[in-house]
Coordinates of C-alpha atoms in Angstrom, one line a residue:
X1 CA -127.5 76.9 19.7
X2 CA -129.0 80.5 20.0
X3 CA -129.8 82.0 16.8
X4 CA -127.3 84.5 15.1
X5 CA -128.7 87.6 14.2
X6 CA -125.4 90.2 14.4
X7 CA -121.7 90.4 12.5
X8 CA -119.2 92.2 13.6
X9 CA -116.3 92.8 12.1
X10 CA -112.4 94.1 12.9
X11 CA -111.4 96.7 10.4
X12 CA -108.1 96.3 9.3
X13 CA -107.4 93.0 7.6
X14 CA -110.9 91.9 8.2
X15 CA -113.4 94.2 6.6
X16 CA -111.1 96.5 4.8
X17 CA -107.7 95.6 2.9
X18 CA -105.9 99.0 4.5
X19 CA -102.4 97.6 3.9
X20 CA -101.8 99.6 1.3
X21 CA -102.3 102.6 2.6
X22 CA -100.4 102.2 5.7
X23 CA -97.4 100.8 3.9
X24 CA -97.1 104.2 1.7
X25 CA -97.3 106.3 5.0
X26 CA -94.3 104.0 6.4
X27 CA -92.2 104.8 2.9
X28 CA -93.1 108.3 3.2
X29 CA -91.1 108.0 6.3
X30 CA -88.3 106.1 5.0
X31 CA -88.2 108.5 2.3
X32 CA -88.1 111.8 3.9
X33 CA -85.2 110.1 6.1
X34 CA -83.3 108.6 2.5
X35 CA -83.6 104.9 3.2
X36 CA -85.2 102.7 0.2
X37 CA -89.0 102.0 0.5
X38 CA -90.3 98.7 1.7
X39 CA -92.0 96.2 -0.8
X40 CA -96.1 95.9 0.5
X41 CA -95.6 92.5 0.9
X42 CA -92.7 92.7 3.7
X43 CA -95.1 94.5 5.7
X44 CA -98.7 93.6 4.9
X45 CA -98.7 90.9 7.6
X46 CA -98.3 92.8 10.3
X47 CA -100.5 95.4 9.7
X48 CA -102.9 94.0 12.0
X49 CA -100.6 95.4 15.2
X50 CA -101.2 98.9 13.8
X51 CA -98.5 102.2 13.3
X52 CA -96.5 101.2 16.2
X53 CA -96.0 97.8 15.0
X54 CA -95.3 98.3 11.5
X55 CA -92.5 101.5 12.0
X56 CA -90.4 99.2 14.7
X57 CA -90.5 96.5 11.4
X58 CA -89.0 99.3 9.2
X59 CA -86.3 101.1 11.6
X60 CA -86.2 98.8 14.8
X61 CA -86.5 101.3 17.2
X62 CA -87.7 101.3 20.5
X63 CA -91.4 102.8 20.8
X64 CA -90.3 105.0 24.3
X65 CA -87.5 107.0 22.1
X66 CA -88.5 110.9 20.8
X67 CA -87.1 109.3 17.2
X68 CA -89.6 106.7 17.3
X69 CA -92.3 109.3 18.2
X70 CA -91.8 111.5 15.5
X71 CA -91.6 109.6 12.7
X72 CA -94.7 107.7 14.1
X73 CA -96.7 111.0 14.5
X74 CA -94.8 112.2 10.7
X75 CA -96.5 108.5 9.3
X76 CA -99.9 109.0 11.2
X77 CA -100.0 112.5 9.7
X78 CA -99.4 111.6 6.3
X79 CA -102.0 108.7 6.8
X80 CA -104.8 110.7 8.1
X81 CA -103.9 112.8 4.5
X82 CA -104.6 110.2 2.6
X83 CA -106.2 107.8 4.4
X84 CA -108.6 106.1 2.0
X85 CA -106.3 106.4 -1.8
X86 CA -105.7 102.4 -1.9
X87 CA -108.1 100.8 1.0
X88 CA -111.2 99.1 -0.5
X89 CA -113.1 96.3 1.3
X90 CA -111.8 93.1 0.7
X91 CA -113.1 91.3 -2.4
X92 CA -116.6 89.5 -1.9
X93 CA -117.0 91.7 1.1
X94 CA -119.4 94.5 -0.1
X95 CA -121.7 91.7 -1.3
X96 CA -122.2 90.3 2.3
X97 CA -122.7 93.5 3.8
X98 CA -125.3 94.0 1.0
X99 CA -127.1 90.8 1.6
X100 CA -126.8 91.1 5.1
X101 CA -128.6 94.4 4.8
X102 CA -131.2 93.3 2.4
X103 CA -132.0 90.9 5.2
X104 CA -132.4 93.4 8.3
X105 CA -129.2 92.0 9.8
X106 CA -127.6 94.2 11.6
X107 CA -123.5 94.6 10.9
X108 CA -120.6 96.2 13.1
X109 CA -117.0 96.9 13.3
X110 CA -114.8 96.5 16.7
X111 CA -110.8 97.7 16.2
X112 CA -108.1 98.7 17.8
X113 CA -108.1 101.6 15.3
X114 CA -108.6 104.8 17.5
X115 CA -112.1 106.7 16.2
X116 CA -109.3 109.4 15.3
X117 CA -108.7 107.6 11.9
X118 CA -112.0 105.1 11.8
X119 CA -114.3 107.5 11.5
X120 CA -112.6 109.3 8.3
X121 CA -111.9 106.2 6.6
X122 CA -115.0 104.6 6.9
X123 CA -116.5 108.5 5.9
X124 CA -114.2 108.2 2.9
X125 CA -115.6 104.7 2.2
X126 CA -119.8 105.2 2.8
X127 CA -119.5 102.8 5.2
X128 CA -119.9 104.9 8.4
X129 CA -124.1 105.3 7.8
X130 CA -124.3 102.0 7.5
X131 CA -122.7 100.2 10.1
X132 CA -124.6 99.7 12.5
X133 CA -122.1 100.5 15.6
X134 CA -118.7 101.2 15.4
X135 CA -116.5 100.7 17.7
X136 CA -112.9 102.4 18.1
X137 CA -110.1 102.1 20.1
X138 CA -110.7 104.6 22.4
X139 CA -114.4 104.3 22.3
X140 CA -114.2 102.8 25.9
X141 CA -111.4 102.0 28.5
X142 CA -109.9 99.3 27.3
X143 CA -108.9 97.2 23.7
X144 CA -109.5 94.0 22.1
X145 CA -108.2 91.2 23.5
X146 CA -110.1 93.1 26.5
X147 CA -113.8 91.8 26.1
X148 CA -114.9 95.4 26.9
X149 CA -115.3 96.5 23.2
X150 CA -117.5 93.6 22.1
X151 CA -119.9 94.0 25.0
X152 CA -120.1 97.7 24.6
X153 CA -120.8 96.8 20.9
X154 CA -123.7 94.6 21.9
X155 CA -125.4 96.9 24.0
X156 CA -125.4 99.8 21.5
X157 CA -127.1 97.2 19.5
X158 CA -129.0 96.1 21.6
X159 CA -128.4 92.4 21.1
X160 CA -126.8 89.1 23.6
X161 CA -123.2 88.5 23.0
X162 CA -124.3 85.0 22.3
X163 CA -126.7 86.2 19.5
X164 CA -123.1 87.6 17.8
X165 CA -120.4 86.6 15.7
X166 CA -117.4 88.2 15.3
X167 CA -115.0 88.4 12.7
X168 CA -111.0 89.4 12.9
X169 CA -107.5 88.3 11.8
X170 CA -106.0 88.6 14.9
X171 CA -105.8 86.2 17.8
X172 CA -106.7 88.9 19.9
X173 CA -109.5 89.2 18.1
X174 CA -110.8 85.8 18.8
X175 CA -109.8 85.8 22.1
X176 CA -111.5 89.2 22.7
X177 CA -114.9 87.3 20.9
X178 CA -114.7 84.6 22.5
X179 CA -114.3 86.1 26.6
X180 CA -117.3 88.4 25.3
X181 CA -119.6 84.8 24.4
X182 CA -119.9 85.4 21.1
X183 CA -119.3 82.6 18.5
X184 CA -115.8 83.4 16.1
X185 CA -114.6 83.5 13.2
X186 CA -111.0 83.8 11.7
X187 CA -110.2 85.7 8.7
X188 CA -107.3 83.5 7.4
X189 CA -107.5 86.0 4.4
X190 CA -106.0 88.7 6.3
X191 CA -102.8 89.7 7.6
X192 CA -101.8 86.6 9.4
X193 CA -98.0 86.7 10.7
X194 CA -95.7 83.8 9.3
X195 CA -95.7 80.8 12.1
X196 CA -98.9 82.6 13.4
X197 CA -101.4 79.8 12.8
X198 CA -105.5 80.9 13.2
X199 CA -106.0 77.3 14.2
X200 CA -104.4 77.5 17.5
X201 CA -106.2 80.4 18.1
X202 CA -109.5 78.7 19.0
X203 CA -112.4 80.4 16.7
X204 CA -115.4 78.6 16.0
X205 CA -114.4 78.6 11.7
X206 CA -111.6 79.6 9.3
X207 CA -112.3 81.8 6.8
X208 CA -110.1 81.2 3.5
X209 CA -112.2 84.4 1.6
X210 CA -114.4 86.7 2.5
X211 CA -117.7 84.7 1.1
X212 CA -117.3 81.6 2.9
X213 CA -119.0 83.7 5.3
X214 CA -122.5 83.3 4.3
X215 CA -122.2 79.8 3.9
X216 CA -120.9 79.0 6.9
X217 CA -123.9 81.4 8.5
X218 CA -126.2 79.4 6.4
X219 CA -125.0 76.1 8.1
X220 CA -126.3 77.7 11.5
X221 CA -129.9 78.5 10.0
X222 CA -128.5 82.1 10.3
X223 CA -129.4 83.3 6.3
X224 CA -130.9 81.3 3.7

């Protein structure tokens, strides 16, 4: 097996719990139109699929219509404002990235998130110095489950897909890992549908928490 010497991560749901910030900028909506606010935990799992996703879960509309497209631009406004009240990395997370750093091991993020909003979040979080390579959305033509963004990712850092393991808790972040040749792993841990079941979905591990990471690393000769 080639040795693993690279992490990358998805953002939302992987690396950083942003549920709750995304959820207030969806009852902000709701709000401003009269209609009760949604509890977090209706909507947390399907956070994953981003601001489109999560507004046709509140009202039902159709994406094409100009309703839809306001109040998604009136959320995404109000998000951007306050983009970083609530998020925090998941817990156990900011000691792998730690240890991972005290060990020259380089560490990335791939979303769907356009740079638009990952680069002021991760700003807001002092994370942004020290990844490694981040890559948006609409850093190149196309988006996970595409295998475009994880190659782009490994040759900004210079390092074989197969040298790389990726992290998400989406399938389509597993598919996108695993079309690139990197090795997988699903964040169970994150915002998983109902019915949607990580082990169908073909990565290399399951990841209850956030610090079975190094352990399952450790397995692979990867860290000590």
């Amino acid at each position: 097996m080639p040795p693993i010497n690279t992490l990358l991560f998805d953002l939302d749901g992987t690396l950083l719990d942003t549920a709750p910030d995304l959820v207030a900028a969806v009852n902000q909506v709701l709000l401003h139109e009269d209609r009760p606010a949604l509890p977090l935990a209706q909507l947390r799992p399907f956070v994953s699929g981003g601001a489109s996703v999560l507004l046709r879960r509140a009202f039902g509309d159709d994406r094409e219509s100009p309703l839809f497209q306001r109040r998604l631009q009136h959320m995404l406004d109000y998000y951007l404002a306050n983009i970083a009240v609530h998020t925090r990395l998941f817990d156990g997370m900011s000691a792998i990235l730690e240890y991972l750093e005290s060990q020259n091991i380089p560490w990335g993020i791939v979303t769907n998130k356009p740079g638009w909003l990952t680069n002021p979040l991760l700003d807001a979080l002092g994370l942004a110095e020290r990844s490694s390579c981040t890559i948006s959305g609409d850093t190149v033509a196309q988006k996970k489950p595409h295998p475009l963004p994880m190659l782009e990712a490994c040759r900004r850092l210079d390092r074989p897909p197969e040298h790389c393991v990726y992290v998400g808790d989406d399938s389509r972040d597993i598919q996108a890992g695993r079309a690139a040749g990197m090795l997988t792993l699903a964040a169970v841990y994150g915002y998983v549908p109902e019915g949607d079941d990580p082990r169908c979905w073909g990565a290399d591990g399951l990841l209850q928490a956030p610090d079975e990471i190094l352990p399952w690393l450790a397995q692979r000769g990867a860290v000590t």
